[in-house]
Amino acid sequence: MSILVGFDDVLRAIIADLHIVAAIMAAIYLLAFVCAVREIMISRTSQGSIAWILALAMMPFPTAFFYLVFGWKAFDDYATDRIRNGRAARPLRAKDLALLDHDTGALWPVQTKVSEVPFLSGNDVELLVDGRATFDSIFAGIAAAKTYLLVQFYIVRDDALGKELAERLIERANAGVKVYLLYDDIGSTGMPQHYRAQLRAAGVKVAGFNQRHKFMRLYGPMRINYRNHRKIVVADGEHAWVGGHNVGVEYLGEDPRFGRWRDTHVRVSGPAALGCALLFREDWQWATGEALASAPPAKIETPGNQSVLVMGTGPADRLEECAIAFTDIIGRARKRLWIVSPYFVPDTDIRTALFAAKLRGVDVQIMLPNEPDHKLVWLASIAHADAMVQHGITIQRYQDGFLHQKVLLMDDQIATVGSVNFDNRSFAINFEITMWLTDPKAIADVEAMLIEDFKSCRQVTLDEVQSRSWAMHFMTQAARLLSPVL
């Protein structure tokens, strides 16, 4: 009898709480409905939208919460800040300073319009191969800074290299230089509080990209998937460093897990450095609410004769402008297209453009790492790379350490160095920066560098692709399904 009484009490308690359960379920279904409606209204690709809508309909929990993190994009405030910074007036400013390269801009109208800035002449460009050359150059530039330093990395570690960076920034701050450090909250998750505290104590202004947009604040969950992947250092508006390196000893090749870390940066001295500074100011204002002075100096040094375009892209763009710029370059290739990326997870448009280039007779070669640093992305990359091989495109696997550089060379006409990987995350999700180089010397330097890199590669053959085990093929194809968010 006592057992029946106890069961009756439990049953009454469950019934009493049913209205709470019903309310929670109703809220989840309502959230899923709102997410589905929004996905229909802002859809960019039918495949992705249909996948989201089906998942929201069949499994509103937890899909609705995943959608908030991975699917809902809301960067209208970033775009507003960008307008306030005078992005539309940049070509006029350049024209007033007699730095606008009309001829080069006319040759590359898509890249110019995507960037919303012109090609600027009068630059000196130096290609920096691997971490030691890169950070020797950056640290020399920091030591010589007289007025301000703008420093931005996706990853900043509190290891030997991170400590050296902090010491050098503190020294400049103590010398009266205005120093700003911006990092990505996700990329620099392991950064300890004391690292930031010592910098701030010395007068360095430090901020995380999502400092004002924390996870649990309004719109916060919708932004955690959108990272600032840019790597920018600007000294006095005269010199800028951009490329693939972050701040960590592995980028110097000192992590035994990876061994040599093959990466590329570029130093640009001249007017294009101001374009990098403008991108930093946009990011800083969105991250902190603080607007930095943006007026160009009365006189801009022109130490060289090379033309450079600074292209900043990200989820605040009206269209997937990064993908548009690179798709255009692939479509214009006639002789060769050499692509180097640590992650190769292209969307349908990029894949189609690459296949078309090969059919035109273009020498399409894609250099990828031989070993992974992120297993899931690596598996998806294998699936996409295997499809390239099956269509006659050459896949080269770099074997002398880990390959992390992001470089493209098209014919003898244009090259890129920057932070953009050949994946959907870089093309549509992350904030990125690319330096577009058209000078014959810059093209020759990139060509010589890549020819040397090819010597450390092995070519993936069709036999290798066809001999993969069923289990390996299944895992790579399953990982490929996650391509839109990798």
mmCIF file of N, CA and C in Angstrom, residues 213-307:
data_model
loop_
_atom_site.group_PDB
_atom_site.id
_atom_site.type_symbol
_atom_site.label_atom_id
_atom_site.label_comp_id
_atom_site.label_asym_id
_atom_site.label_seq_id
_atom_site.Cartn_x
_atom_site.Cartn_y
_atom_site.Cartn_z
ATOM 1 N N HIS A 213 30.821 42.128 -26.515
ATOM 2 C CA HIS A 213 29.779 41.262 -27.060
ATOM 3 C C HIS A 213 29.936 39.862 -26.486
ATOM 4 N N LYS A 214 29.842 39.752 -25.186
ATOM 5 C CA LYS A 214 30.063 38.481 -24.509
ATOM 6 C C LYS A 214 28.981 37.467 -24.870
ATOM 7 N N PHE A 215 29.289 36.200 -24.597
ATOM 8 C CA PHE A 215 28.441 35.089 -25.035
ATOM 9 C C PHE A 215 27.006 35.219 -24.544
ATOM 10 N N MET A 216 26.805 35.630 -23.300
ATOM 11 C CA MET A 216 25.455 35.629 -22.746
ATOM 12 C C MET A 216 24.723 36.955 -22.924
ATOM 13 N N ARG A 217 25.374 37.926 -23.606
ATOM 14 C CA ARG A 217 24.670 39.177 -23.853
ATOM 15 C C ARG A 217 23.815 39.057 -25.113
ATOM 16 N N LEU A 218 22.938 40.042 -25.315
ATOM 17 C CA LEU A 218 22.088 40.041 -26.493
ATOM 18 C C LEU A 218 22.956 39.961 -27.747
ATOM 19 N N TYR A 219 22.646 39.087 -28.638
ATOM 20 C CA TYR A 219 23.370 38.805 -29.876
ATOM 21 C C TYR A 219 24.672 38.045 -29.638
ATOM 22 N N GLY A 220 25.085 37.876 -28.379
ATOM 23 C CA GLY A 220 26.342 37.193 -28.100
ATOM 24 C C GLY A 220 26.416 35.799 -28.682
ATOM 25 N N PRO A 221 25.428 34.924 -28.429
ATOM 26 C CA PRO A 221 25.503 33.565 -28.958
ATOM 27 C C PRO A 221 25.618 33.520 -30.473
ATOM 28 N N MET A 222 25.086 34.546 -31.135
ATOM 29 C CA MET A 222 25.116 34.545 -32.584
ATOM 30 C C MET A 222 26.493 34.909 -33.118
ATOM 31 N N ARG A 223 27.406 35.354 -32.257
ATOM 32 C CA ARG A 223 28.688 35.841 -32.741
ATOM 33 C C ARG A 223 29.866 34.978 -32.340
ATOM 34 N N ILE A 224 29.654 34.007 -31.477
ATOM 35 C CA ILE A 224 30.781 33.215 -31.005
ATOM 36 C C ILE A 224 31.425 32.417 -32.137
ATOM 37 N N ASN A 225 30.657 32.126 -33.189
ATOM 38 C CA ASN A 225 31.193 31.374 -34.322
ATOM 39 C C ASN A 225 31.991 32.250 -35.283
ATOM 40 N N TYR A 226 31.898 33.572 -35.123
ATOM 41 C CA TYR A 226 32.529 34.495 -36.055
ATOM 42 C C TYR A 226 33.782 35.075 -35.403
ATOM 43 N N ARG A 227 34.964 34.624 -35.875
ATOM 44 C CA ARG A 227 36.218 34.995 -35.237
ATOM 45 C C ARG A 227 36.954 36.046 -36.055
ATOM 46 N N ASN A 228 37.778 36.822 -35.372
ATOM 47 C CA ASN A 228 38.655 37.752 -36.073
ATOM 48 C C ASN A 228 39.986 37.051 -36.294
ATOM 49 N N HIS A 229 40.202 36.622 -37.513
ATOM 50 C CA HIS A 229 41.354 35.799 -37.876
ATOM 51 C C HIS A 229 42.509 36.634 -38.438
ATOM 52 N N ARG A 230 42.379 37.950 -38.401
ATOM 53 C CA ARG A 230 43.403 38.812 -38.983
ATOM 54 C C ARG A 230 44.681 38.831 -38.155
ATOM 55 N N LYS A 231 45.796 39.003 -38.857
ATOM 56 C CA LYS A 231 47.096 39.213 -38.209
ATOM 57 C C LYS A 231 47.672 40.491 -38.801
ATOM 58 N N ILE A 232 47.694 41.543 -38.005
ATOM 59 C CA ILE A 232 48.118 42.858 -38.491
ATOM 60 C C ILE A 232 49.020 43.509 -37.451
ATOM 61 N N VAL A 233 50.138 44.042 -37.886
ATOM 62 C CA VAL A 233 50.960 44.923 -37.056
ATOM 63 C C VAL A 233 51.244 46.172 -37.888
ATOM 64 N N VAL A 234 50.976 47.336 -37.322
ATOM 65 C CA VAL A 234 51.240 48.603 -38.011
ATOM 66 C C VAL A 234 52.073 49.489 -37.109
ATOM 67 N N ALA A 235 53.154 50.018 -37.652
ATOM 68 C CA ALA A 235 54.019 50.930 -36.907
ATOM 69 C C ALA A 235 53.972 52.309 -37.549
ATOM 70 N N ASP A 236 53.422 53.275 -36.824
ATOM 71 C CA ASP A 236 53.403 54.686 -37.223
ATOM 72 C C ASP A 236 52.666 54.947 -38.538
ATOM 73 N N GLY A 237 51.869 53.978 -38.993
ATOM 74 C CA GLY A 237 51.180 54.153 -40.268
ATOM 75 C C GLY A 237 52.110 54.089 -41.463
ATOM 76 N N GLU A 238 53.364 53.699 -41.249
ATOM 77 C CA GLU A 238 54.357 53.659 -42.323
ATOM 78 C C GLU A 238 54.738 52.232 -42.722
ATOM 79 N N HIS A 239 54.666 51.300 -41.787
ATOM 80 C CA HIS A 239 55.049 49.911 -42.039
ATOM 81 C C HIS A 239 53.949 48.995 -41.507
ATOM 82 N N ALA A 240 53.674 47.934 -42.255
ATOM 83 C CA ALA A 240 52.649 46.978 -41.826
ATOM 84 C C ALA A 240 53.137 45.567 -42.112
ATOM 85 N N TRP A 241 52.734 44.636 -41.236
ATOM 86 C CA TRP A 241 53.057 43.219 -41.380
ATOM 87 C C TRP A 241 51.756 42.418 -41.384
ATOM 88 N N VAL A 242 51.581 41.579 -42.382
ATOM 89 C CA VAL A 242 50.351 40.798 -42.556
ATOM 90 C C VAL A 242 50.736 39.404 -43.035
ATOM 91 N N GLY A 243 50.022 38.386 -42.578
ATOM 92 C CA GLY A 243 50.291 37.040 -43.064
ATOM 93 C C GLY A 243 49.630 35.971 -42.229
ATOM 94 N N GLY A 244 50.296 34.817 -42.127
ATOM 95 C CA GLY A 244 49.698 33.660 -41.480
ATOM 96 C C GLY A 244 50.144 33.407 -40.063
ATOM 97 N N HIS A 245 51.192 34.095 -39.583
ATOM 98 C CA HIS A 245 51.733 33.809 -38.266
ATOM 99 C C HIS A 245 50.887 34.374 -37.130
ATOM 100 N N ASN A 246 50.781 33.599 -36.067
ATOM 101 C CA ASN A 246 50.262 34.071 -34.794
ATOM 102 C C ASN A 246 51.415 34.138 -33.796
ATOM 103 N N VAL A 247 51.092 34.477 -32.555
ATOM 104 C CA VAL A 247 52.123 34.616 -31.527
ATOM 105 C C VAL A 247 52.144 33.357 -30.669
ATOM 106 N N GLY A 248 53.111 32.507 -30.922
ATOM 107 C CA GLY A 248 53.286 31.264 -30.183
ATOM 108 C C GLY A 248 54.557 30.602 -30.669
ATOM 109 N N VAL A 249 55.229 29.861 -29.803
ATOM 110 C CA VAL A 249 56.521 29.285 -30.178
ATOM 111 C C VAL A 249 56.405 28.270 -31.307
ATOM 112 N N GLU A 250 55.215 27.675 -31.507
ATOM 113 C CA GLU A 250 55.076 26.734 -32.614
ATOM 114 C C GLU A 250 55.297 27.424 -33.954
ATOM 115 N N TYR A 251 54.991 28.738 -34.022
ATOM 116 C CA TYR A 251 55.179 29.488 -35.262
ATOM 117 C C TYR A 251 56.654 29.764 -35.545
ATOM 118 N N LEU A 252 57.500 29.532 -34.563
ATOM 119 C CA LEU A 252 58.945 29.595 -34.756
ATOM 120 C C LEU A 252 59.536 28.220 -35.029
ATOM 121 N N GLY A 253 58.680 27.192 -35.072
ATOM 122 C CA GLY A 253 59.158 25.835 -35.285
ATOM 123 C C GLY A 253 59.715 25.186 -34.039
ATOM 124 N N GLU A 254 59.315 25.682 -32.861
ATOM 125 C CA GLU A 254 59.878 25.196 -31.600
ATOM 126 C C GLU A 254 58.956 24.258 -30.841
ATOM 127 N N ASP A 255 57.861 23.846 -31.461
ATOM 128 C CA ASP A 255 56.971 22.864 -30.850
ATOM 129 C C ASP A 255 57.292 21.499 -31.448
ATOM 130 N N PRO A 256 57.766 20.538 -30.636
ATOM 131 C CA PRO A 256 58.159 19.230 -31.180
ATOM 132 C C PRO A 256 57.011 18.474 -31.842
ATOM 133 N N ARG A 257 55.772 18.824 -31.491
ATOM 134 C CA ARG A 257 54.630 18.147 -32.124
ATOM 135 C C ARG A 257 54.598 18.403 -33.622
ATOM 136 N N PHE A 258 54.959 19.640 -34.039
ATOM 137 C CA PHE A 258 54.884 20.006 -35.450
ATOM 138 C C PHE A 258 56.250 20.065 -36.125
ATOM 139 N N GLY A 259 57.294 20.335 -35.371
ATOM 140 C CA GLY A 259 58.595 20.540 -35.995
ATOM 141 C C GLY A 259 58.613 21.869 -36.726
ATOM 142 N N ARG A 260 59.195 21.870 -37.920
ATOM 143 C CA ARG A 260 59.231 23.105 -38.692
ATOM 144 C C ARG A 260 57.813 23.585 -38.988
ATOM 145 N N TRP A 261 57.595 24.890 -38.803
ATOM 146 C CA TRP A 261 56.294 25.498 -39.101
ATOM 147 C C TRP A 261 56.480 26.370 -40.327
ATOM 148 N N ARG A 262 55.956 25.920 -41.456
ATOM 149 C CA ARG A 262 56.149 26.634 -42.714
ATOM 150 C C ARG A 262 55.040 27.661 -42.902
ATOM 151 N N ASP A 263 55.425 28.928 -42.831
ATOM 152 C CA ASP A 263 54.440 30.003 -42.896
ATOM 153 C C ASP A 263 55.033 31.193 -43.627
ATOM 154 N N THR A 264 54.187 32.107 -44.023
ATOM 155 C CA THR A 264 54.623 33.273 -44.787
ATOM 156 C C THR A 264 53.918 34.529 -44.297
ATOM 157 N N HIS A 265 54.697 35.585 -44.154
ATOM 158 C CA HIS A 265 54.196 36.916 -43.844
ATOM 159 C C HIS A 265 54.720 37.879 -44.915
ATOM 160 N N VAL A 266 54.227 39.070 -44.932
ATOM 161 C CA VAL A 266 54.737 40.090 -45.836
ATOM 162 C C VAL A 266 54.834 41.411 -45.074
ATOM 163 N N ARG A 267 55.945 42.125 -45.305
ATOM 164 C CA ARG A 267 56.082 43.485 -44.759
ATOM 165 C C ARG A 267 55.858 44.471 -45.895
ATOM 166 N N VAL A 268 54.990 45.431 -45.660
ATOM 167 C CA VAL A 268 54.720 46.477 -46.642
ATOM 168 C C VAL A 268 55.032 47.819 -46.004
ATOM 169 N N SER A 269 55.928 48.567 -46.622
ATOM 170 C CA SER A 269 56.251 49.917 -46.165
ATOM 171 C C SER A 269 55.758 50.899 -47.211
ATOM 172 N N GLY A 270 54.969 51.869 -46.757
ATOM 173 C CA GLY A 270 54.415 52.836 -47.689
ATOM 174 C C GLY A 270 52.938 53.061 -47.452
ATOM 175 N N PRO A 271 52.249 53.638 -48.428
ATOM 176 C CA PRO A 271 50.840 54.013 -48.253
ATOM 177 C C PRO A 271 49.911 52.869 -47.882
ATOM 178 N N ALA A 272 50.192 51.635 -48.352
ATOM 179 C CA ALA A 272 49.301 50.512 -48.050
ATOM 180 C C ALA A 272 49.234 50.215 -46.561
ATOM 181 N N ALA A 273 50.260 50.637 -45.805
ATOM 182 C CA ALA A 273 50.222 50.443 -44.353
ATOM 183 C C ALA A 273 49.035 51.166 -43.732
ATOM 184 N N LEU A 274 48.639 52.280 -44.334
ATOM 185 C CA LEU A 274 47.476 53.017 -43.821
ATOM 186 C C LEU A 274 46.187 52.222 -44.016
ATOM 187 N N GLY A 275 46.120 51.424 -45.098
ATOM 188 C CA GLY A 275 44.957 50.565 -45.292
ATOM 189 C C GLY A 275 44.845 49.529 -44.189
ATOM 190 N N CYS A 276 45.987 48.972 -43.765
ATOM 191 C CA CYS A 276 45.986 48.026 -42.645
ATOM 192 C C CYS A 276 45.563 48.721 -41.351
ATOM 193 N N ALA A 277 46.029 49.947 -41.164
ATOM 194 C CA ALA A 277 45.669 50.703 -39.964
ATOM 195 C C ALA A 277 44.172 50.987 -39.925
ATOM 196 N N LEU A 278 43.567 51.273 -41.079
ATOM 197 C CA LEU A 278 42.133 51.537 -41.127
ATOM 198 C C LEU A 278 41.330 50.294 -40.747
ATOM 199 N N LEU A 279 41.776 49.118 -41.208
ATOM 200 C CA LEU A 279 41.096 47.881 -40.818
ATOM 201 C C LEU A 279 41.193 47.656 -39.318
ATOM 202 N N PHE A 280 42.367 47.901 -38.756
ATOM 203 C CA PHE A 280 42.528 47.747 -37.313
ATOM 204 C C PHE A 280 41.585 48.693 -36.576
ATOM 205 N N ARG A 281 41.485 49.931 -37.043
ATOM 206 C CA ARG A 281 40.617 50.906 -36.359
ATOM 207 C C ARG A 281 39.163 50.461 -36.379
ATOM 208 N N GLU A 282 38.716 49.892 -37.491
ATOM 209 C CA GLU A 282 37.342 49.389 -37.560
ATOM 210 C C GLU A 282 37.126 48.274 -36.540
ATOM 211 N N ASP A 283 38.072 47.338 -36.473
ATOM 212 C CA ASP A 283 37.954 46.239 -35.515
ATOM 213 C C ASP A 283 38.006 46.753 -34.081
ATOM 214 N N TRP A 284 38.888 47.700 -33.827
ATOM 215 C CA TRP A 284 39.051 48.224 -32.463
ATOM 216 C C TRP A 284 37.781 48.943 -32.003
ATOM 217 N N GLN A 285 37.194 49.730 -32.885
ATOM 218 C CA GLN A 285 35.998 50.467 -32.504
ATOM 219 C C GLN A 285 34.846 49.509 -32.201
ATOM 220 N N TRP A 286 34.704 48.445 -33.004
ATOM 221 C CA TRP A 286 33.630 47.494 -32.734
ATOM 222 C C TRP A 286 33.888 46.740 -31.431
ATOM 223 N N ALA A 287 35.164 46.438 -31.167
ATOM 224 C CA ALA A 287 35.495 45.667 -29.973
ATOM 225 C C ALA A 287 35.382 46.483 -28.699
ATOM 226 N N THR A 288 35.721 47.765 -28.761
ATOM 227 C CA THR A 288 35.823 48.568 -27.534
ATOM 228 C C THR A 288 34.864 49.738 -27.456
ATOM 229 N N GLY A 289 34.328 50.166 -28.589
ATOM 230 C CA GLY A 289 33.515 51.379 -28.605
ATOM 231 C C GLY A 289 34.345 52.638 -28.715
ATOM 232 N N GLU A 290 35.668 52.498 -28.746
ATOM 233 C CA GLU A 290 36.569 53.649 -28.814
ATOM 234 C C GLU A 290 36.971 53.907 -30.261
ATOM 235 N N ALA A 291 36.750 55.124 -30.732
ATOM 236 C CA ALA A 291 37.139 55.498 -32.090
ATOM 237 C C ALA A 291 38.550 56.082 -32.064
ATOM 238 N N LEU A 292 39.452 55.474 -32.814
ATOM 239 C CA LEU A 292 40.816 55.967 -32.902
ATOM 240 C C LEU A 292 40.921 56.998 -34.016
ATOM 241 N N ALA A 293 41.827 57.942 -33.853
ATOM 242 C CA ALA A 293 42.026 58.977 -34.868
ATOM 243 C C ALA A 293 42.357 58.326 -36.204
ATOM 244 N N SER A 294 41.736 58.841 -37.287
ATOM 245 C CA SER A 294 41.919 58.202 -38.585
ATOM 246 C C SER A 294 42.433 59.141 -39.663
ATOM 247 N N ALA A 295 42.714 60.373 -39.332
ATOM 248 C CA ALA A 295 43.194 61.315 -40.340
ATOM 249 C C ALA A 295 44.589 60.910 -40.812
ATOM 250 N N PRO A 296 44.811 60.814 -42.132
ATOM 251 C CA PRO A 296 46.137 60.446 -42.624
ATOM 252 C C PRO A 296 47.137 61.558 -42.356
ATOM 253 N N PRO A 297 48.410 61.219 -42.245
ATOM 254 C CA PRO A 297 49.423 62.248 -42.012
ATOM 255 C C PRO A 297 49.520 63.196 -43.197
ATOM 256 N N ALA A 298 50.062 64.369 -42.941
ATOM 257 C CA ALA A 298 50.176 65.372 -43.997
ATOM 258 C C ALA A 298 51.061 64.880 -45.134
ATOM 259 N N LYS A 299 52.089 64.112 -44.795
ATOM 260 C CA LYS A 299 53.000 63.570 -45.795
ATOM 261 C C LYS A 299 53.131 62.073 -45.602
ATOM 262 N N ILE A 300 52.952 61.325 -46.676
ATOM 263 C CA ILE A 300 53.074 59.875 -46.626
ATOM 264 C C ILE A 300 54.310 59.462 -47.408
ATOM 265 N N GLU A 301 55.173 58.729 -46.755
ATOM 266 C CA GLU A 301 56.397 58.283 -47.403
ATOM 267 C C GLU A 301 56.088 57.246 -48.476
ATOM 268 N N THR A 302 56.830 57.293 -49.568
ATOM 269 C CA THR A 302 56.697 56.313 -50.650
ATOM 270 C C THR A 302 58.069 55.689 -50.911
ATOM 271 N N PRO A 303 58.448 54.702 -50.095
ATOM 272 C CA PRO A 303 59.794 54.128 -50.176
ATOM 273 C C PRO A 303 60.033 53.211 -51.369
ATOM 274 N N GLY A 304 58.989 52.866 -52.122
ATOM 275 C CA GLY A 304 59.146 51.960 -53.253
ATOM 276 C C GLY A 304 58.231 52.345 -54.386
ATOM 277 N N ASN A 305 58.115 51.442 -55.333
ATOM 278 C CA ASN A 305 57.262 51.719 -56.501
ATOM 279 C C ASN A 305 56.241 50.620 -56.747
ATOM 280 N N GLN A 306 55.992 49.797 -55.721
ATOM 281 C CA GLN A 306 55.082 48.668 -55.901
ATOM 282 C C GLN A 306 53.658 49.049 -55.532
ATOM 283 N N SER A 307 52.708 48.462 -56.276
ATOM 284 C CA SER A 307 51.290 48.708 -56.040
ATOM 285 C C SER A 307 50.713 47.579 -55.177
#
